[in-house]
PDB file of C-alpha atoms in Angstrom:
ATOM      1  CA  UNK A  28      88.221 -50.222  72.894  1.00 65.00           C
ATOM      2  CA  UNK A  29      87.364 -54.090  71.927  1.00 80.00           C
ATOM      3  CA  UNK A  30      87.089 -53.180  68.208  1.00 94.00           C
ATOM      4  CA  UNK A  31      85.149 -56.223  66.768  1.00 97.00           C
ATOM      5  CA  UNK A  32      83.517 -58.663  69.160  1.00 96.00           C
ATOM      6  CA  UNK A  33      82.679 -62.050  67.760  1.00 97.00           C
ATOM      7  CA  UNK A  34      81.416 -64.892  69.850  1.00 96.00           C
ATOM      8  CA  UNK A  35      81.570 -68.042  69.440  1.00 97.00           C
ATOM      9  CA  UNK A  36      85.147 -68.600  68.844  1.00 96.00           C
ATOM     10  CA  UNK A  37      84.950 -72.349  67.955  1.00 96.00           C
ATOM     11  CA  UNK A  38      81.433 -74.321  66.967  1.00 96.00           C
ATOM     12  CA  UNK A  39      80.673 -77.631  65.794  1.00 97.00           C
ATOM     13  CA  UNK A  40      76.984 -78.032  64.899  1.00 97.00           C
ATOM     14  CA  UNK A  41      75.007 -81.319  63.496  1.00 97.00           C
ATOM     15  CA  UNK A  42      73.264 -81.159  60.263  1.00 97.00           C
ATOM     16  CA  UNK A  43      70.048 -79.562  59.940  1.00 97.00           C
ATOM     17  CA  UNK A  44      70.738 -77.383  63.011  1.00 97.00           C
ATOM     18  CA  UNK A  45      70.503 -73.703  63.638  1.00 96.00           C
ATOM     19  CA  UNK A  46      72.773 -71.318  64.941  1.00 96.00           C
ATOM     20  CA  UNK A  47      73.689 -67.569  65.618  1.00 98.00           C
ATOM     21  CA  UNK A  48      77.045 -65.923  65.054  1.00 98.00           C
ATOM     22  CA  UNK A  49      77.456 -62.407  67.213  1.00 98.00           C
ATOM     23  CA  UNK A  50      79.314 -59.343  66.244  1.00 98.00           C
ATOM     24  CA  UNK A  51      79.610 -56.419  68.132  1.00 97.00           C
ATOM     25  CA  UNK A  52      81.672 -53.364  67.197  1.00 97.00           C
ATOM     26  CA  UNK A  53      81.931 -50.475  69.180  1.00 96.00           C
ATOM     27  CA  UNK A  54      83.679 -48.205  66.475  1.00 93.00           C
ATOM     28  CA  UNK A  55      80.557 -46.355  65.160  1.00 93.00           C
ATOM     29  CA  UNK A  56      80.956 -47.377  61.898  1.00 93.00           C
ATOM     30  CA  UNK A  57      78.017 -47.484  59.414  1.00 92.00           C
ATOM     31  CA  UNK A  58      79.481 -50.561  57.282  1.00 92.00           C
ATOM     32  CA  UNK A  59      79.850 -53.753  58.643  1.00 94.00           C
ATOM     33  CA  UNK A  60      80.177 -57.126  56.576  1.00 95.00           C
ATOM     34  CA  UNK A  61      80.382 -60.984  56.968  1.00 97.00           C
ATOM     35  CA  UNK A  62      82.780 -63.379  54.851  1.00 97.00           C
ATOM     36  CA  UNK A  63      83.867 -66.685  55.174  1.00 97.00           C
ATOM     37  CA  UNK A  64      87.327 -68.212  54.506  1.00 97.00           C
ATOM     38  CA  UNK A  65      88.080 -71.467  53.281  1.00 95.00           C
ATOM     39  CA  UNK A  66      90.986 -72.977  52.829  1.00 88.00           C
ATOM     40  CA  UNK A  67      93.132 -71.761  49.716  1.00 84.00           C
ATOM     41  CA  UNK A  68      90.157 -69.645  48.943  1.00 88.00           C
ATOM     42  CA  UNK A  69      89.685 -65.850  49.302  1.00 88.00           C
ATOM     43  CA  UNK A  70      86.949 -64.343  52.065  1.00 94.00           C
ATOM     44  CA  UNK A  71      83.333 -64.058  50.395  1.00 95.00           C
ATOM     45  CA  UNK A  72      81.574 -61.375  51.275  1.00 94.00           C
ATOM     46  CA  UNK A  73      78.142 -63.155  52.510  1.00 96.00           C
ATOM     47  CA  UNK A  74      76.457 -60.288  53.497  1.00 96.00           C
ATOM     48  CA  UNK A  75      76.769 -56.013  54.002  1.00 94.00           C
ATOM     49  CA  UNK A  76      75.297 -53.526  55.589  1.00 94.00           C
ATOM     50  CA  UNK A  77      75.990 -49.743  54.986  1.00 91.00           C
ATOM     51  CA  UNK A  78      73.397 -48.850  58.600  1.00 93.00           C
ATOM     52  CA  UNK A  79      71.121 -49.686  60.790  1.00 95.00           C
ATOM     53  CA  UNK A  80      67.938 -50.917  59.183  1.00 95.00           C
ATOM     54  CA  UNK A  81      69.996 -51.831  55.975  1.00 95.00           C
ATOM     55  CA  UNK A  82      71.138 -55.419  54.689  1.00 96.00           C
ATOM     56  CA  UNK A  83      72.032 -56.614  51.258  1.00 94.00           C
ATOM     57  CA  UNK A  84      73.355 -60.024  49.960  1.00 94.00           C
ATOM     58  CA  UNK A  85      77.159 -60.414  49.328  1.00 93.00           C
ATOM     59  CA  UNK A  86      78.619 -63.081  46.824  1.00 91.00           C
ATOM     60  CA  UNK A  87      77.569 -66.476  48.787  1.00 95.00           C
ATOM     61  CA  UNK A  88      74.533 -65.494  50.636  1.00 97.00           C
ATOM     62  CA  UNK A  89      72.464 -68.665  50.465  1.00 96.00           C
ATOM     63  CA  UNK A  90      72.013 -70.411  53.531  1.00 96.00           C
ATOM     64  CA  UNK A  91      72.506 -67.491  55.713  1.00 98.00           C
ATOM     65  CA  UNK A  92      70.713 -64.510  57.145  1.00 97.00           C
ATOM     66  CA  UNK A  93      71.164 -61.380  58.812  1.00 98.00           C
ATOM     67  CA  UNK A  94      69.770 -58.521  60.368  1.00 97.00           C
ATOM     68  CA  UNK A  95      71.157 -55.128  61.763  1.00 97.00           C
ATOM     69  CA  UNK A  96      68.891 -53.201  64.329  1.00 97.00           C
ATOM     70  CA  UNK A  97      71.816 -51.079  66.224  1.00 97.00           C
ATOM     71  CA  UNK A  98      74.921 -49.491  64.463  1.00 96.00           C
ATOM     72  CA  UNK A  99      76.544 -51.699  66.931  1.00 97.00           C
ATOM     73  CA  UNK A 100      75.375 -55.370  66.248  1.00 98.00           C
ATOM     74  CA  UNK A 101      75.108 -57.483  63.031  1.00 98.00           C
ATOM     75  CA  UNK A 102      74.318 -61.474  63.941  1.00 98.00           C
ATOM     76  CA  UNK A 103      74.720 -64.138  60.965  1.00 98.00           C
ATOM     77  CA  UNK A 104      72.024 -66.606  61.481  1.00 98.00           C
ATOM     78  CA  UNK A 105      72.692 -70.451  59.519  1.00 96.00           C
ATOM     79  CA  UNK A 106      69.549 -71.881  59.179  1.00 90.00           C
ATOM     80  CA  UNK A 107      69.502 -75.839  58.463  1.00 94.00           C
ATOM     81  CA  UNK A 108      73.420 -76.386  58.703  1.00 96.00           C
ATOM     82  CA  UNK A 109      74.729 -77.613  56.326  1.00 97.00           C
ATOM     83  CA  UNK A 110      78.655 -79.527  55.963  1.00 96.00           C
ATOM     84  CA  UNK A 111      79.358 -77.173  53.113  1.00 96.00           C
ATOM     85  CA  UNK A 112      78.784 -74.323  55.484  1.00 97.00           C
ATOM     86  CA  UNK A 113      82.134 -75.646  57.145  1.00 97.00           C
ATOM     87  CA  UNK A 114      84.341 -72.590  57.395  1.00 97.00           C
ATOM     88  CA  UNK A 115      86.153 -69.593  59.251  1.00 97.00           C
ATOM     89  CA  UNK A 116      83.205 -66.599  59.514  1.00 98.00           C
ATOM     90  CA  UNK A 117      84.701 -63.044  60.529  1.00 98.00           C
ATOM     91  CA  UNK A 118      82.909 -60.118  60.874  1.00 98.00           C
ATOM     92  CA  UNK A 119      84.573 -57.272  59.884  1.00 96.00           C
ATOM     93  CA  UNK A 120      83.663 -52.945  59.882  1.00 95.00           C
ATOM     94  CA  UNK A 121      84.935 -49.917  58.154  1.00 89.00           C
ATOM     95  CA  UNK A 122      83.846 -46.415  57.389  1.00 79.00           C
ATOM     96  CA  UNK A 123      83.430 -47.406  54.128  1.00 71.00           C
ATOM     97  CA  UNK A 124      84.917 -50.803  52.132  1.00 64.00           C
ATOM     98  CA  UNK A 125      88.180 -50.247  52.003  1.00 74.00           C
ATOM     99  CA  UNK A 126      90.209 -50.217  55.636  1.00 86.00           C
ATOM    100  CA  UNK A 127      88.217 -53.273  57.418  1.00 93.00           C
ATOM    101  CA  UNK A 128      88.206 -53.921  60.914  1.00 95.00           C
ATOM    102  CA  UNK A 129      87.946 -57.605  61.418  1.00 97.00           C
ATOM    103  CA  UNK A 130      86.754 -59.526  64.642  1.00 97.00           C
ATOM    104  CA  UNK A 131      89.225 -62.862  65.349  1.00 97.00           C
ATOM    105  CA  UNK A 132      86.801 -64.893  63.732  1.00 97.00           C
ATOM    106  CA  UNK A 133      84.634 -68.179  64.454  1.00 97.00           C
ATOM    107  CA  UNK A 134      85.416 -71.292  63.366  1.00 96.00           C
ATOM    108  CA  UNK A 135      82.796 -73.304  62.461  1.00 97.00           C
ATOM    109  CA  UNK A 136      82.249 -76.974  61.739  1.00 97.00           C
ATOM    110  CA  UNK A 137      79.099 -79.046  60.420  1.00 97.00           C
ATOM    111  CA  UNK A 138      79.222 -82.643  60.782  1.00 95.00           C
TER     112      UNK A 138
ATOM    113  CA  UNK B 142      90.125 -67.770  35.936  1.00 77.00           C
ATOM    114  CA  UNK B 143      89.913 -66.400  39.517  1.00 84.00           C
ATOM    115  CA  UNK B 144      89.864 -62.787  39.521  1.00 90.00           C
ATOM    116  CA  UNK B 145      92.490 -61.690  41.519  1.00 94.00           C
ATOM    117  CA  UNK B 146      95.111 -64.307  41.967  1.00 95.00           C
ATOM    118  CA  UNK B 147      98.125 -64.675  44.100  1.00 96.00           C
ATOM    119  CA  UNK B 148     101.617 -67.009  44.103  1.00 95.00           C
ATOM    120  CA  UNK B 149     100.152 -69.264  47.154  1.00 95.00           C
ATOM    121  CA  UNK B 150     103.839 -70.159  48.002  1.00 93.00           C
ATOM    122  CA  UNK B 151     105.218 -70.749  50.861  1.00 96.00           C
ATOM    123  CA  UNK B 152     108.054 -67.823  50.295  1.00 96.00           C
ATOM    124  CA  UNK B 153     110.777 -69.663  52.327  1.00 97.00           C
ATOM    125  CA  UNK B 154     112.954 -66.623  52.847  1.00 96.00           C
ATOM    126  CA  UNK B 155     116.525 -65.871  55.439  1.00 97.00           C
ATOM    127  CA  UNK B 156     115.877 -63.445  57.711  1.00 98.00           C
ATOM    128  CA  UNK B 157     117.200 -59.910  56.333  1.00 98.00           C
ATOM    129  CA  UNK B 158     116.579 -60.832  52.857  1.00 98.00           C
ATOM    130  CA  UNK B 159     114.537 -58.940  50.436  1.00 97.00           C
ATOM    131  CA  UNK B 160     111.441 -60.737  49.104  1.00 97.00           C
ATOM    132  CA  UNK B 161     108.504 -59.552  46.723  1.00 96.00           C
ATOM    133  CA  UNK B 162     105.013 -61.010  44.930  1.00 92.00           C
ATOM    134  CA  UNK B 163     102.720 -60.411  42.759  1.00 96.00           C
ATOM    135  CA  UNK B 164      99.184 -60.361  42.595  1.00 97.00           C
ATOM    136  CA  UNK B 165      97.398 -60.076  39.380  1.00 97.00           C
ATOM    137  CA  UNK B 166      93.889 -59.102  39.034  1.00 95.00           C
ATOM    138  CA  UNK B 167      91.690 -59.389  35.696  1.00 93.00           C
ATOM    139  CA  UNK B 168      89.217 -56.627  36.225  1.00 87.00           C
ATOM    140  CA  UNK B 169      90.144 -53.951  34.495  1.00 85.00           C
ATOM    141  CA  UNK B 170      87.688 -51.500  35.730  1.00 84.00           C
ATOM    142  CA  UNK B 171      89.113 -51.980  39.590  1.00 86.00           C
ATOM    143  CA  UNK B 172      89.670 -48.841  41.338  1.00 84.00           C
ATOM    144  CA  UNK B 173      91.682 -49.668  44.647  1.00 90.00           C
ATOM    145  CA  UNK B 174      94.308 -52.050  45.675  1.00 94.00           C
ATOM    146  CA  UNK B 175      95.479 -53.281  49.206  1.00 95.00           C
ATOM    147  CA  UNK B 176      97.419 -55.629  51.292  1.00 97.00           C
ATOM    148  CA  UNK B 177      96.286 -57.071  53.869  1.00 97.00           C
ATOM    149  CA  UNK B 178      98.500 -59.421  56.432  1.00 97.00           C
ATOM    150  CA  UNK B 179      96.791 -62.718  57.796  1.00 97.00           C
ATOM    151  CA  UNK B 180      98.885 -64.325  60.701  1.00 96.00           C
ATOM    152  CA  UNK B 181      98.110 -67.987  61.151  1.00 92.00           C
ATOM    153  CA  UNK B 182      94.523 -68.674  62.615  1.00 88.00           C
ATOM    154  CA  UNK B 183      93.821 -64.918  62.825  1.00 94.00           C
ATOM    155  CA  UNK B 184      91.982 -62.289  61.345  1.00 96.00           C
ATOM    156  CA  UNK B 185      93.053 -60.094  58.519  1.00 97.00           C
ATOM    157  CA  UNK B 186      94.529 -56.550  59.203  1.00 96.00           C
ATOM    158  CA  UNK B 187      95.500 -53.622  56.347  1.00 95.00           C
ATOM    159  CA  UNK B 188      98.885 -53.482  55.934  1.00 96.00           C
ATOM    160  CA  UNK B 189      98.537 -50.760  53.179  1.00 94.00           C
ATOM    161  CA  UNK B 190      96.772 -49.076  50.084  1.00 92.00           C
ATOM    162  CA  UNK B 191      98.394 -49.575  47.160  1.00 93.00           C
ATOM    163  CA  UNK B 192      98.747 -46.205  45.194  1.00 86.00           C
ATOM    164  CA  UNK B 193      99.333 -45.278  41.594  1.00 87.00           C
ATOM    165  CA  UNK B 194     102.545 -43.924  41.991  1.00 88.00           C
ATOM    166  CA  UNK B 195     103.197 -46.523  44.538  1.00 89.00           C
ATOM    167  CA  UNK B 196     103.753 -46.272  48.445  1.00 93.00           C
ATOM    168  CA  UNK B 197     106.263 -47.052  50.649  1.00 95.00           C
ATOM    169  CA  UNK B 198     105.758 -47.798  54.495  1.00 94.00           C
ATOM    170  CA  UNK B 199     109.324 -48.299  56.137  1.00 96.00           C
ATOM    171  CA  UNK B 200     110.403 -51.921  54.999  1.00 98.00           C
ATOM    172  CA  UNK B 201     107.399 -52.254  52.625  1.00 98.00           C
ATOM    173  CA  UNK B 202     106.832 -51.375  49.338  1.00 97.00           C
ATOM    174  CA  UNK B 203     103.769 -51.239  47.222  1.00 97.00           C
ATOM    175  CA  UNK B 204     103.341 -51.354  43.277  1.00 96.00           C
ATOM    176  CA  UNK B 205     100.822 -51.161  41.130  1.00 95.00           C
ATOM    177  CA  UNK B 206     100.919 -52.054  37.501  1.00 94.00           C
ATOM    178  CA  UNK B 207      97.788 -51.073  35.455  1.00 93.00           C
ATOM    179  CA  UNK B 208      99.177 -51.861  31.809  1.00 93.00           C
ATOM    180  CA  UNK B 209     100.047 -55.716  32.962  1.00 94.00           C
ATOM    181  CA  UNK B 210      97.066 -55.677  35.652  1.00 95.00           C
ATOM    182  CA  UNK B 211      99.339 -56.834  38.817  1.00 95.00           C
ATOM    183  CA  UNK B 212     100.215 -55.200  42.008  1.00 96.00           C
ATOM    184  CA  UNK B 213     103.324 -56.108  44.164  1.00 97.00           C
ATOM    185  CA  UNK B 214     104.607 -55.878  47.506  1.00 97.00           C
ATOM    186  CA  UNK B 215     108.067 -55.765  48.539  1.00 98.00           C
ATOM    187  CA  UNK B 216     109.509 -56.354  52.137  1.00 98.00           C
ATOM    188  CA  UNK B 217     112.865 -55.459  52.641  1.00 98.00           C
ATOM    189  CA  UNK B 218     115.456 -56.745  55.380  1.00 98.00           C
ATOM    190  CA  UNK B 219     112.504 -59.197  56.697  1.00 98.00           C
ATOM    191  CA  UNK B 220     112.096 -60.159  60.240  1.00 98.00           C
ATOM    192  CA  UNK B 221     111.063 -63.163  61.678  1.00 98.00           C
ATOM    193  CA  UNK B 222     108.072 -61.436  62.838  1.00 97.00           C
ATOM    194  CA  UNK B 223     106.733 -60.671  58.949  1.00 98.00           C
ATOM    195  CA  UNK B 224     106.215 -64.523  58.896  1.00 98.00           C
ATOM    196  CA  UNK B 225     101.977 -64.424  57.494  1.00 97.00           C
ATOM    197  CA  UNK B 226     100.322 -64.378  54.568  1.00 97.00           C
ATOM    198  CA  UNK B 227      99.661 -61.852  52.600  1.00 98.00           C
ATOM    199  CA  UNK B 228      96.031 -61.484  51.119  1.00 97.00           C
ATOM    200  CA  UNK B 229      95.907 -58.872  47.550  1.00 96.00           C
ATOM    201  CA  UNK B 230      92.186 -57.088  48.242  1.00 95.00           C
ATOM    202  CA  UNK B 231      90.856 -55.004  44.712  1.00 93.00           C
ATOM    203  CA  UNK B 232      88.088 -52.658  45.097  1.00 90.00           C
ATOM    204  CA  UNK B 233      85.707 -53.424  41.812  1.00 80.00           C
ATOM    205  CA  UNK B 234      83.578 -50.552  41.513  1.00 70.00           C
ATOM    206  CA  UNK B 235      82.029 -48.016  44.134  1.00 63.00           C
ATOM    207  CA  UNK B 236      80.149 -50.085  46.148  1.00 64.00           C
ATOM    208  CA  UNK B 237      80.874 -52.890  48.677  1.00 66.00           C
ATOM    209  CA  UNK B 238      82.730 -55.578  46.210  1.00 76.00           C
ATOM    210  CA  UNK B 239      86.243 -56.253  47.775  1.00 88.00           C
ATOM    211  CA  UNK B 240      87.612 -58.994  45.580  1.00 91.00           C
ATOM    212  CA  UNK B 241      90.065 -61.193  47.711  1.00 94.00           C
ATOM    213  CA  UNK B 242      93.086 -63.011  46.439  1.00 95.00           C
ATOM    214  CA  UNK B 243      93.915 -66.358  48.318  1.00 95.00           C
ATOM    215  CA  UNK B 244      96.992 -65.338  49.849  1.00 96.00           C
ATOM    216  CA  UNK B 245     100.541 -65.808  49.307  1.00 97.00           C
ATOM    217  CA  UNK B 246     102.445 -67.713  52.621  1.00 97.00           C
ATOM    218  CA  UNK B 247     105.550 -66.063  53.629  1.00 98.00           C
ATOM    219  CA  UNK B 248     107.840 -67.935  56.420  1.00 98.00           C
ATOM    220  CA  UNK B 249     110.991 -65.923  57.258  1.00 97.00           C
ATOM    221  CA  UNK B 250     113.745 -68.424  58.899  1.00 97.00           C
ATOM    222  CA  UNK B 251     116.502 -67.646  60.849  1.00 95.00           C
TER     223      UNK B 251
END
């Protein structure tokens, strides 16, 4: 089993551009989720979603959008990159919000 | 005040010694408590739930502390390999909202 799949690994994107981040899980799990990490921070949760169909705003959701059309796939689109959108994004699952599955991440810089 | 906080460190520790931190949280309505283990430039993974009565898992030790609001984790005869840092995770209500801490850095040396 792969778990968590999250492509791209590394990214560096201009300003103003537009990107998608992939996550694949093949774990059947209803709840998947996307945080960032910065450094000496916590992960913020940028956006759930409890199922297919289903998407809700996390903490930090400006600047970002998602979408979930299979149980197995939940992209993170950045719309007009910006450098405060400089991070680590993982992608993470669980069968509910406590044990999380995370992918290895992508790190992502905006120059 | 940041909700849950954590000791950032670096715990510079001998291998086979005994180390322990603290998280506090200031939430008082949150329901669940992990750890979670962060090895450098990789993604998070449970280590454990933190229970009321407290847990143990082999050379770890969870503790939670409602009155004074802090949980703790204790490793005992460390290895090099526990070398990470440790993220404190608090469940605030029923929903999605997993409050992370920042992460305390342990390096074990031998």
């Amino acid at each position: 089993n792969a778990g968590v799949t999250q492509t791209p690994k590394f990214r560096i994107l201009k300003i103003g551009q537009s990107m998608t981040l992939q996550c694949t899980q093949d774990m059947n799990h209803n709840y998947m989720y996307w945080y960032r990490q910065d450094p000496g921070m916590g992960l913020k949760l940028i956006y759930y979603s409890v199922g297919a169909g289903i998407t809700d705003k996390g903490e930090v959701p400006n600047g970002y959008n998602v979408s979930r059309s299979t149980t197995e796939d939940f992209p993170l689109r950045l719309e007009l990159a910006a450098p405060s959108q400089t991070s680590v994004y993982f992608c993470a699952t669980g069968e509910g919000n406590e044990k999380l599955f995370f992918g290895s991440g992508t790190q992502l810089s905006v120059l | 005040r940041k909700e849950v906080e954590q000791d950032p460190g670096p715990f510079n520790v001998p291998e086979g010694a005994t180390v322990a931190f603290n998280c506090t949280y200031s939430n008082s309505a949150s329901q669940s408590f992990f750890w979670y283990r962060q090895d450098c430039r990789k993604e998070p993974k449970l280590l454990m739930s933190v229970y009321s009565s407290g847990n143990e898992d082999g050379r770890f030790t969870a503790q939670l502390n409602r009155a004074s609001q802090y949980i703790s984790l204790l490793i005992r005869d460390s290895k090099l390999s526990d070398s990470a840092t440790y993220l404190c995770v608090v469940k605030r209500g029923s929903n999605y909202q997993l409050i992370w801490g920042a992460g305390t850095k342990l390096i074990i040396k031998p």
